[in-house]
PDB file of C-alpha atoms and ligand atoms in Angstrom:
ATOM      1  CA  MET A   1       7.953 102.520  18.077  1.00  0.00           C
ATOM      2  CA  PRO A   2       6.491 105.855  19.297  1.00  0.00           C
ATOM      3  CA  THR A   3       6.167 106.535  23.025  1.00  0.00           C
ATOM      4  CA  VAL A   4       3.133 107.911  24.880  1.00  0.00           C
ATOM      5  CA  LEU A   5       3.028 109.045  28.515  1.00  0.00           C
ATOM      6  CA  ILE A   6      -0.462 109.073  30.056  1.00  0.00           C
ATOM      7  CA  THR A   7      -1.495 110.783  33.309  1.00  0.00           C
ATOM      8  CA  GLY A   8      -4.434 109.484  35.357  1.00  0.00           C
ATOM      9  CA  ALA A   9      -4.023 106.010  33.861  1.00  0.00           C
ATOM     10  CA  SER A  10      -5.599 104.147  36.806  1.00  0.00           C
ATOM     11  CA  ARG A  11      -9.187 104.181  35.506  1.00  0.00           C
ATOM     12  CA  GLY A  12     -11.685 105.741  33.131  1.00  0.00           C
ATOM     13  CA  ILE A  13     -10.492 107.414  29.938  1.00  0.00           C
ATOM     14  CA  GLY A  14      -6.826 107.208  30.955  1.00  0.00           C
ATOM     15  CA  ARG A  15      -7.093 103.449  31.368  1.00  0.00           C
ATOM     16  CA  GLY A  16      -8.802 103.245  27.980  1.00  0.00           C
ATOM     17  CA  PHE A  17      -5.910 105.126  26.403  1.00  0.00           C
ATOM     18  CA  VAL A  18      -3.427 102.657  27.946  1.00  0.00           C
ATOM     19  CA  ASP A  19      -5.265  99.753  26.292  1.00  0.00           C
ATOM     20  CA  ARG A  20      -5.637 101.500  22.905  1.00  0.00           C
ATOM     21  CA  PHE A  21      -1.999 102.599  22.622  1.00  0.00           C
ATOM     22  CA  ASN A  22      -0.794  99.152  23.730  1.00  0.00           C
ATOM     23  CA  GLU A  23      -3.002  97.597  21.055  1.00  0.00           C
ATOM     24  CA  ALA A  24      -1.465  99.952  18.465  1.00  0.00           C
ATOM     25  CA  GLY A  25       2.053  98.877  19.443  1.00  0.00           C
ATOM     26  CA  TRP A  26       3.213 102.082  21.106  1.00  0.00           C
ATOM     27  CA  ARG A  27       5.547 102.108  24.089  1.00  0.00           C
ATOM     28  CA  VAL A  28       3.133 103.100  26.861  1.00  0.00           C
ATOM     29  CA  ILE A  29       4.334 104.878  30.000  1.00  0.00           C
ATOM     30  CA  SER A  30       1.402 104.819  32.411  1.00  0.00           C
ATOM     31  CA  THR A  31       1.362 107.148  35.401  1.00  0.00           C
ATOM     32  CA  CYS A  32      -1.011 107.235  38.365  1.00  0.00           C
ATOM     33  CA  ARG A  33      -1.099 108.198  42.016  1.00  0.00           C
ATOM     34  CA  ASP A  34      -1.009 104.658  43.377  1.00  0.00           C
ATOM     35  CA  PRO A  35       0.557 102.138  40.962  1.00  0.00           C
ATOM     36  CA  GLY A  36       0.271  99.401  43.604  1.00  0.00           C
ATOM     37  CA  SER A  37      -3.526  99.361  43.568  1.00  0.00           C
ATOM     38  CA  ALA A  38      -4.148 100.374  39.933  1.00  0.00           C
ATOM     39  CA  GLY A  39      -3.563  96.876  38.540  1.00  0.00           C
ATOM     40  CA  LEU A  40      -1.801  98.245  35.460  1.00  0.00           C
ATOM     41  CA  GLY A  41       0.663  96.063  33.562  1.00  0.00           C
ATOM     42  CA  GLY A  42       3.716  97.283  31.674  1.00  0.00           C
ATOM     43  CA  GLU A  43       5.695 100.401  32.523  1.00  0.00           C
ATOM     44  CA  VAL A  44       4.028 102.315  35.363  1.00  0.00           C
ATOM     45  CA  HIS A  45       5.360 105.284  37.338  1.00  0.00           C
ATOM     46  CA  PRO A  46       3.896 107.042  40.371  1.00  0.00           C
ATOM     47  CA  LEU A  47       2.654 110.563  39.636  1.00  0.00           C
ATOM     48  CA  ASP A  48       0.443 112.952  41.548  1.00  0.00           C
ATOM     49  CA  VAL A  49       0.079 115.747  39.005  1.00  0.00           C
ATOM     50  CA  THR A  50      -0.466 118.413  41.664  1.00  0.00           C
ATOM     51  CA  GLU A  51       2.761 117.674  43.552  1.00  0.00           C
ATOM     52  CA  GLN A  52       5.849 119.404  42.148  1.00  0.00           C
ATOM     53  CA  ALA A  53       8.154 116.874  43.861  1.00  0.00           C
ATOM     54  CA  SER A  54       6.257 114.006  42.227  1.00  0.00           C
ATOM     55  CA  VAL A  55       6.437 115.667  38.798  1.00  0.00           C
ATOM     56  CA  ASP A  56      10.154 116.414  39.256  1.00  0.00           C
ATOM     57  CA  ALA A  57      10.854 112.812  40.281  1.00  0.00           C
ATOM     58  CA  LEU A  58       9.168 111.521  37.120  1.00  0.00           C
ATOM     59  CA  ALA A  59      11.131 113.985  34.966  1.00  0.00           C
ATOM     60  CA  THR A  60      14.371 112.796  36.580  1.00  0.00           C
ATOM     61  CA  THR A  61      13.461 109.145  35.976  1.00  0.00           C
ATOM     62  CA  LEU A  62      12.668 109.834  32.316  1.00  0.00           C
ATOM     63  CA  LYS A  63      15.520 112.262  31.620  1.00  0.00           C
ATOM     64  CA  GLY A  64      16.834 111.852  28.080  1.00  0.00           C
ATOM     65  CA  GLU A  65      13.953 109.610  26.949  1.00  0.00           C
ATOM     66  CA  PRO A  66      11.984 110.910  23.948  1.00  0.00           C
ATOM     67  CA  ILE A  67       8.212 111.097  24.483  1.00  0.00           C
ATOM     68  CA  ASP A  68       6.278 111.426  21.206  1.00  0.00           C
ATOM     69  CA  LEU A  69       2.957 112.145  22.879  1.00  0.00           C
ATOM     70  CA  LEU A  70       2.383 113.600  26.341  1.00  0.00           C
ATOM     71  CA  LEU A  71      -1.241 112.839  27.165  1.00  0.00           C
ATOM     72  CA  ASN A  72      -2.477 115.007  30.034  1.00  0.00           C
ATOM     73  CA  ASN A  73      -5.664 113.226  31.048  1.00  0.00           C
ATOM     74  CA  ALA A  74      -5.889 113.296  34.881  1.00  0.00           C
ATOM     75  CA  GLY A  75      -8.731 115.446  36.163  1.00  0.00           C
ATOM     76  CA  ILE A  76     -11.545 115.829  38.677  1.00  0.00           C
ATOM     77  CA  TYR A  77     -15.005 117.402  38.493  1.00  0.00           C
ATOM     78  CA  GLY A  78     -15.268 118.672  42.057  1.00  0.00           C
ATOM     79  CA  PRO A  79     -18.544 119.682  43.721  1.00  0.00           C
ATOM     80  CA  ARG A  80     -21.469 119.214  41.342  1.00  0.00           C
ATOM     81  CA  THR A  81     -24.299 121.365  42.528  1.00  0.00           C
ATOM     82  CA  TYR A  82     -22.793 124.708  43.479  1.00  0.00           C
ATOM     83  CA  ALA A  83     -24.192 127.888  41.926  1.00  0.00           C
ATOM     84  CA  TYR A  84     -22.009 131.009  41.949  1.00  0.00           C
ATOM     85  CA  ASP A  85     -23.310 132.091  45.364  1.00  0.00           C
ATOM     86  CA  GLU A  86     -22.745 128.659  46.952  1.00  0.00           C
ATOM     87  CA  ILE A  87     -19.092 128.257  45.999  1.00  0.00           C
ATOM     88  CA  ASP A  88     -16.704 126.286  48.194  1.00  0.00           C
ATOM     89  CA  TYR A  89     -13.549 128.277  47.463  1.00  0.00           C
ATOM     90  CA  ASP A  90     -11.203 125.578  48.776  1.00  0.00           C
ATOM     91  CA  ALA A  91     -12.826 123.077  46.414  1.00  0.00           C
ATOM     92  CA  TRP A  92     -12.511 125.549  43.526  1.00  0.00           C
ATOM     93  CA  ALA A  93      -8.788 125.971  44.274  1.00  0.00           C
ATOM     94  CA  GLU A  94      -8.343 122.178  44.295  1.00  0.00           C
ATOM     95  CA  VAL A  95     -10.074 121.709  40.943  1.00  0.00           C
ATOM     96  CA  LEU A  96      -8.077 124.567  39.412  1.00  0.00           C
ATOM     97  CA  SER A  97      -4.908 122.963  40.745  1.00  0.00           C
ATOM     98  CA  ILE A  98      -5.645 119.561  39.183  1.00  0.00           C
ATOM     99  CA  ASP A  99      -7.504 120.500  35.992  1.00  0.00           C
ATOM    100  CA  ALA A 100      -5.785 123.739  34.970  1.00  0.00           C
ATOM    101  CA  MET A 101      -2.391 124.094  36.655  1.00  0.00           C
ATOM    102  CA  ALA A 102      -1.207 120.485  36.830  1.00  0.00           C
ATOM    103  CA  PRO A 103      -1.256 119.795  33.064  1.00  0.00           C
ATOM    104  CA  ILE A 104       0.982 122.832  32.527  1.00  0.00           C
ATOM    105  CA  ARG A 105       3.241 121.699  35.408  1.00  0.00           C
ATOM    106  CA  VAL A 106       3.648 118.275  33.799  1.00  0.00           C
ATOM    107  CA  ALA A 107       4.129 119.749  30.318  1.00  0.00           C
ATOM    108  CA  ALA A 108       6.848 122.098  31.561  1.00  0.00           C
ATOM    109  CA  ALA A 109       8.718 119.250  33.263  1.00  0.00           C
ATOM    110  CA  LEU A 110       8.633 117.012  30.170  1.00  0.00           C
ATOM    111  CA  THR A 111       9.045 119.573  27.361  1.00  0.00           C
ATOM    112  CA  GLU A 112      12.596 118.417  26.572  1.00  0.00           C
ATOM    113  CA  ASN A 113      11.413 114.799  26.289  1.00  0.00           C
ATOM    114  CA  VAL A 114       8.687 115.754  23.822  1.00  0.00           C
ATOM    115  CA  ALA A 115      10.993 118.085  21.866  1.00  0.00           C
ATOM    116  CA  ALA A 116      13.466 115.184  21.479  1.00  0.00           C
ATOM    117  CA  SER A 117      10.824 112.889  19.908  1.00  0.00           C
ATOM    118  CA  ASN A 118       9.646 112.404  16.321  1.00  0.00           C
ATOM    119  CA  ARG A 119       5.986 113.353  16.714  1.00  0.00           C
ATOM    120  CA  LYS A 120       6.340 116.196  19.256  1.00  0.00           C
ATOM    121  CA  LEU A 121       2.739 116.218  20.501  1.00  0.00           C
ATOM    122  CA  MET A 122       1.090 117.350  23.726  1.00  0.00           C
ATOM    123  CA  VAL A 123      -2.593 116.471  24.144  1.00  0.00           C
ATOM    124  CA  PHE A 124      -4.728 117.879  26.938  1.00  0.00           C
ATOM    125  CA  ILE A 125      -8.067 116.320  27.881  1.00  0.00           C
ATOM    126  CA  SER A 126     -10.314 119.302  28.458  1.00  0.00           C
ATOM    127  CA  SER A 127     -14.103 119.436  28.125  1.00  0.00           C
ATOM    128  CA  VAL A 128     -16.738 121.200  26.066  1.00  0.00           C
ATOM    129  CA  MET A 129     -17.827 122.470  29.483  1.00  0.00           C
ATOM    130  CA  GLY A 130     -14.743 124.687  29.329  1.00  0.00           C
ATOM    131  CA  SER A 131     -16.061 126.343  26.171  1.00  0.00           C
ATOM    132  CA  ILE A 132     -17.408 129.791  27.009  1.00  0.00           C
ATOM    133  CA  ALA A 133     -19.180 129.852  23.630  1.00  0.00           C
ATOM    134  CA  GLU A 134     -21.063 126.645  24.509  1.00  0.00           C
ATOM    135  CA  THR A 135     -22.041 127.598  28.083  1.00  0.00           C
ATOM    136  CA  ALA A 136     -25.781 128.185  28.436  1.00  0.00           C
ATOM    137  CA  THR A 137     -26.320 127.384  32.121  1.00  0.00           C
ATOM    138  CA  GLY A 138     -25.586 128.932  35.488  1.00  0.00           C
ATOM    139  CA  GLU A 139     -24.343 125.664  36.973  1.00  0.00           C
ATOM    140  CA  GLY A 140     -21.015 123.901  37.108  1.00  0.00           C
ATOM    141  CA  MET A 141     -18.950 127.039  37.650  1.00  0.00           C
ATOM    142  CA  ILE A 142     -16.021 125.268  39.323  1.00  0.00           C
ATOM    143  CA  TYR A 143     -15.439 122.630  36.637  1.00  0.00           C
ATOM    144  CA  ARG A 144     -16.329 124.885  33.700  1.00  0.00           C
ATOM    145  CA  SER A 145     -14.017 127.688  34.799  1.00  0.00           C
ATOM    146  CA  SER A 146     -11.191 125.245  35.555  1.00  0.00           C
ATOM    147  CA  LYS A 147     -11.367 123.707  32.075  1.00  0.00           C
ATOM    148  CA  ALA A 148     -11.714 127.199  30.531  1.00  0.00           C
ATOM    149  CA  CYS A 149      -8.547 128.135  32.417  1.00  0.00           C
ATOM    150  CA  LEU A 150      -6.807 125.039  31.032  1.00  0.00           C
ATOM    151  CA  ASN A 151      -7.929 125.994  27.518  1.00  0.00           C
ATOM    152  CA  ALA A 152      -6.536 129.502  27.891  1.00  0.00           C
ATOM    153  CA  ALA A 153      -3.264 128.279  29.402  1.00  0.00           C
ATOM    154  CA  VAL A 154      -2.712 125.682  26.664  1.00  0.00           C
ATOM    155  CA  ASN A 155      -3.584 128.267  24.013  1.00  0.00           C
ATOM    156  CA  VAL A 156      -0.849 130.549  25.380  1.00  0.00           C
ATOM    157  CA  MET A 157       1.602 127.660  25.759  1.00  0.00           C
ATOM    158  CA  SER A 158       0.956 126.492  22.189  1.00  0.00           C
ATOM    159  CA  HIS A 159       2.434 129.753  20.920  1.00  0.00           C
ATOM    160  CA  GLY A 160       5.455 129.439  23.190  1.00  0.00           C
ATOM    161  CA  LEU A 161       6.173 125.825  22.259  1.00  0.00           C
ATOM    162  CA  GLN A 162       6.050 126.446  18.498  1.00  0.00           C
ATOM    163  CA  GLY A 163       9.755 127.259  18.713  1.00  0.00           C
ATOM    164  CA  HIS A 164      10.362 123.687  19.939  1.00  0.00           C
ATOM    165  CA  GLY A 165       8.293 122.283  17.054  1.00  0.00           C
ATOM    166  CA  ILE A 166       5.762 120.951  19.582  1.00  0.00           C
ATOM    167  CA  ALA A 167       2.021 120.929  18.771  1.00  0.00           C
ATOM    168  CA  CYS A 168      -0.444 121.324  21.675  1.00  0.00           C
ATOM    169  CA  VAL A 169      -4.033 120.150  21.167  1.00  0.00           C
ATOM    170  CA  LEU A 170      -7.061 120.185  23.504  1.00  0.00           C
ATOM    171  CA  PHE A 171      -9.752 117.490  23.325  1.00  0.00           C
ATOM    172  CA  HIS A 172     -13.317 117.057  24.496  1.00  0.00           C
ATOM    173  CA  PRO A 173     -13.643 113.274  24.999  1.00  0.00           C
ATOM    174  CA  GLY A 174     -17.436 113.286  24.736  1.00  0.00           C
ATOM    175  CA  TRP A 175     -19.753 112.595  27.678  1.00  0.00           C
ATOM    176  CA  VAL A 176     -18.247 109.275  28.703  1.00  0.00           C
ATOM    177  CA  ARG A 177     -19.438 106.490  31.025  1.00  0.00           C
ATOM    178  CA  THR A 178     -16.683 106.682  33.674  1.00  0.00           C
ATOM    179  CA  ASP A 179     -16.712 107.431  37.398  1.00  0.00           C
ATOM    180  CA  MET A 180     -16.793 111.112  36.423  1.00  0.00           C
ATOM    181  CA  GLY A 181     -19.282 110.877  33.552  1.00  0.00           C
ATOM    182  CA  GLY A 182     -21.640 108.495  35.375  1.00  0.00           C
ATOM    183  CA  PRO A 183     -23.605 105.463  34.125  1.00  0.00           C
ATOM    184  CA  THR A 184     -26.071 107.494  31.997  1.00  0.00           C
ATOM    185  CA  ALA A 185     -23.388 109.233  29.907  1.00  0.00           C
ATOM    186  CA  ALA A 186     -23.744 109.186  26.129  1.00  0.00           C
ATOM    187  CA  ILE A 187     -20.800 107.007  25.031  1.00  0.00           C
ATOM    188  CA  ASP A 188     -18.559 104.280  26.443  1.00  0.00           C
ATOM    189  CA  THR A 189     -14.838 104.663  27.065  1.00  0.00           C
ATOM    190  CA  THR A 190     -13.913 102.592  24.017  1.00  0.00           C
ATOM    191  CA  THR A 191     -15.852 104.879  21.635  1.00  0.00           C
ATOM    192  CA  SER A 192     -14.300 107.996  23.159  1.00  0.00           C
ATOM    193  CA  VAL A 193     -10.752 106.678  23.225  1.00  0.00           C
ATOM    194  CA  ARG A 194     -10.873 105.116  19.743  1.00  0.00           C
ATOM    195  CA  GLY A 195     -12.213 108.376  18.320  1.00  0.00           C
ATOM    196  CA  MET A 196      -9.479 110.453  19.966  1.00  0.00           C
ATOM    197  CA  PHE A 197      -6.776 107.909  19.057  1.00  0.00           C
ATOM    198  CA  ASP A 198      -7.679 108.154  15.357  1.00  0.00           C
ATOM    199  CA  VAL A 199      -7.581 111.964  15.478  1.00  0.00           C
ATOM    200  CA  ILE A 200      -4.322 112.015  17.465  1.00  0.00           C
ATOM    201  CA  ASP A 201      -2.705 109.611  15.023  1.00  0.00           C
ATOM    202  CA  GLY A 202      -3.253 112.130  12.212  1.00  0.00           C
ATOM    203  CA  LEU A 203      -2.194 115.281  14.107  1.00  0.00           C
ATOM    204  CA  GLN A 204       0.492 117.454  12.559  1.00  0.00           C
ATOM    205  CA  ALA A 205       2.326 120.648  13.502  1.00  0.00           C
ATOM    206  CA  LYS A 206      -0.379 122.705  11.750  1.00  0.00           C
ATOM    207  CA  ASP A 207      -2.942 121.433  14.286  1.00  0.00           C
ATOM    208  CA  ASN A 208      -1.158 123.312  17.067  1.00  0.00           C
ATOM    209  CA  GLY A 209      -3.629 125.181  19.284  1.00  0.00           C
ATOM    210  CA  ARG A 210      -6.823 123.380  18.185  1.00  0.00           C
ATOM    211  CA  PHE A 211      -9.719 122.443  20.517  1.00  0.00           C
ATOM    212  CA  ILE A 212     -11.220 119.244  19.094  1.00  0.00           C
ATOM    213  CA  ASN A 213     -14.122 116.905  19.839  1.00  0.00           C
ATOM    214  CA  TYR A 214     -13.392 113.165  20.072  1.00  0.00           C
ATOM    215  CA  ASP A 215     -14.832 112.787  16.543  1.00  0.00           C
ATOM    216  CA  GLY A 216     -12.355 115.282  15.073  1.00  0.00           C
ATOM    217  CA  THR A 217     -14.672 118.304  14.734  1.00  0.00           C
ATOM    218  CA  ASP A 218     -13.512 121.661  16.093  1.00  0.00           C
ATOM    219  CA  ILE A 219     -15.132 123.083  19.228  1.00  0.00           C
ATOM    220  CA  PRO A 220     -15.749 126.845  19.549  1.00  0.00           C
ATOM    221  CA  TRP A 221     -13.786 128.489  22.365  1.00  0.00           C
TER     222      TRP A 221
HETATM  223  N1  NAP B 301     -16.149 111.367  31.650  1.00  0.00           N
HETATM  224  C1  NAP B 301     -16.585 112.420  30.967  1.00  0.00           C
HETATM  225  O1  NAP B 301     -17.776 112.490  30.538  1.00  0.00           O
HETATM  226  C2  NAP B 301     -15.648 113.560  30.671  1.00  0.00           C
HETATM  227  C3  NAP B 301     -16.158 114.616  29.868  1.00  0.00           C
HETATM  228  C4  NAP B 301     -15.310 115.675  29.563  1.00  0.00           C
HETATM  229  C5  NAP B 301     -14.014 115.675  30.005  1.00  0.00           C
HETATM  230  N2  NAP B 301     -13.543 114.646  30.792  1.00  0.00           N
HETATM  231  C6  NAP B 301     -12.144 114.707  31.226  1.00  0.00           C
HETATM  232  O2  NAP B 301     -11.496 113.483  30.905  1.00  0.00           O
HETATM  233  C7  NAP B 301     -10.431 113.239  31.843  1.00  0.00           C
HETATM  234  C8  NAP B 301     -10.557 111.832  32.416  1.00  0.00           C
HETATM  235  O3  NAP B 301     -11.826 111.765  33.076  1.00  0.00           O
HETATM  236  P1  NAP B 301     -12.521 110.362  33.441  1.00  0.00           P
HETATM  237  O4  NAP B 301     -13.929 110.482  33.006  1.00  0.00           O
HETATM  238  O5  NAP B 301     -11.702 109.219  33.002  1.00  0.00           O
HETATM  239  O6  NAP B 301     -12.512 110.512  35.043  1.00  0.00           O
HETATM  240  P2  NAP B 301     -12.316 109.390  36.205  1.00  0.00           P
HETATM  241  O7  NAP B 301     -12.854 108.092  35.754  1.00  0.00           O
HETATM  242  O8  NAP B 301     -12.862 110.046  37.415  1.00  0.00           O
HETATM  243  O9  NAP B 301     -10.709 109.257  36.310  1.00  0.00           O
HETATM  244  C9  NAP B 301      -9.949 110.366  36.699  1.00  0.00           C
HETATM  245  C10 NAP B 301      -8.502 110.004  36.655  1.00  0.00           C
HETATM  246  O10 NAP B 301      -7.725 111.161  37.048  1.00  0.00           O
HETATM  247  C11 NAP B 301      -6.829 110.742  38.067  1.00  0.00           C
HETATM  248  N3  NAP B 301      -6.453 111.826  38.986  1.00  0.00           N
HETATM  249  C12 NAP B 301      -7.250 112.658  39.681  1.00  0.00           C
HETATM  250  N4  NAP B 301      -6.503 113.481  40.423  1.00  0.00           N
HETATM  251  C13 NAP B 301      -5.208 113.181  40.187  1.00  0.00           C
HETATM  252  C14 NAP B 301      -3.961 113.660  40.657  1.00  0.00           C
HETATM  253  N5  NAP B 301      -3.889 114.674  41.551  1.00  0.00           N
HETATM  254  N6  NAP B 301      -2.819 113.117  40.189  1.00  0.00           N
HETATM  255  C15 NAP B 301      -2.847 112.095  39.293  1.00  0.00           C
HETATM  256  N7  NAP B 301      -4.002 111.568  38.827  1.00  0.00           N
HETATM  257  C16 NAP B 301      -5.169 112.117  39.271  1.00  0.00           C
HETATM  258  C17 NAP B 301      -7.559 109.632  38.800  1.00  0.00           C
HETATM  259  O11 NAP B 301      -6.645 108.876  39.567  1.00  0.00           O
HETATM  260  P3  NAP B 301      -7.072 108.105  40.957  1.00  0.00           P
HETATM  261  O12 NAP B 301      -7.575 106.740  40.527  1.00  0.00           O
HETATM  262  O13 NAP B 301      -5.797 108.072  41.727  1.00  0.00           O
HETATM  263  O14 NAP B 301      -8.126 108.936  41.612  1.00  0.00           O
HETATM  264  C18 NAP B 301      -8.140 108.879  37.618  1.00  0.00           C
HETATM  265  O15 NAP B 301      -7.174 108.051  37.019  1.00  0.00           O
HETATM  266  C19 NAP B 301     -10.530 114.343  32.897  1.00  0.00           C
HETATM  267  O16 NAP B 301      -9.612 115.370  32.603  1.00  0.00           O
HETATM  268  C20 NAP B 301     -11.957 114.845  32.731  1.00  0.00           C
HETATM  269  O17 NAP B 301     -12.115 116.192  33.155  1.00  0.00           O
HETATM  270  C21 NAP B 301     -14.340 113.584  31.129  1.00  0.00           C
END
């Protein structure tokens, strides 16, 4: 039975992944900031992805346990309306910390677990909004630049982790009806998660470094 570890499992896309991987018979390790109020069943561990002590504690708890798929999903959008000349720099730093730095922090702490598994996969939930090629608006600088930073960091890391046999893949989950995506988003969580699950299930070492839509098509950087 393969093992998946999911960050930000309390709600939204992360919660959808918990349900889908459980349905598929995987061992699911859910992580979230407040397990007590998340209402998640099964194996749940506390994890604030921005706190090094929290990440280290999880790594200590899971030491020696193979993790086939590390699924870095936790993220925030931050302020929605700011143009470049209205930036709240503290808010920008917070979004960078959660969306760009934290996934690398978690990946670094759990690299040995993934390297010890059969599938050796790290998946990072990014966004098409992090694609510089697809940006045609002057809005959303904080979120767009934070996801672009994640994309660049994972691209660099994918080269470094090749030596461990680990494949790193970035996903755009679609515009999804969650707290972040809002009620008018294009697709529901089930459609997004089922699409990504099917793509993830077929990933191989040669997919290392790809940036993929939830339907399996490549996204330009
Ligand atoms: N929804 C969309 O349309 C869309 C589109 C493109 C990309 N994405 C990406 O998809 C991912 C999931 O988004 P979503 O739509 O499911 O958002 P969501 O419904 O707002 O859920 C966000 C999740 O991230 C967790 N989180 C936030 N900060 C955290 C921290 N410091 N430590 C641990 N967990 C933290 C939240 O936990 P709490 O419950 O504790 O707050 C929650 O579980 C994000 O990376 C997002 O950028 C979403």
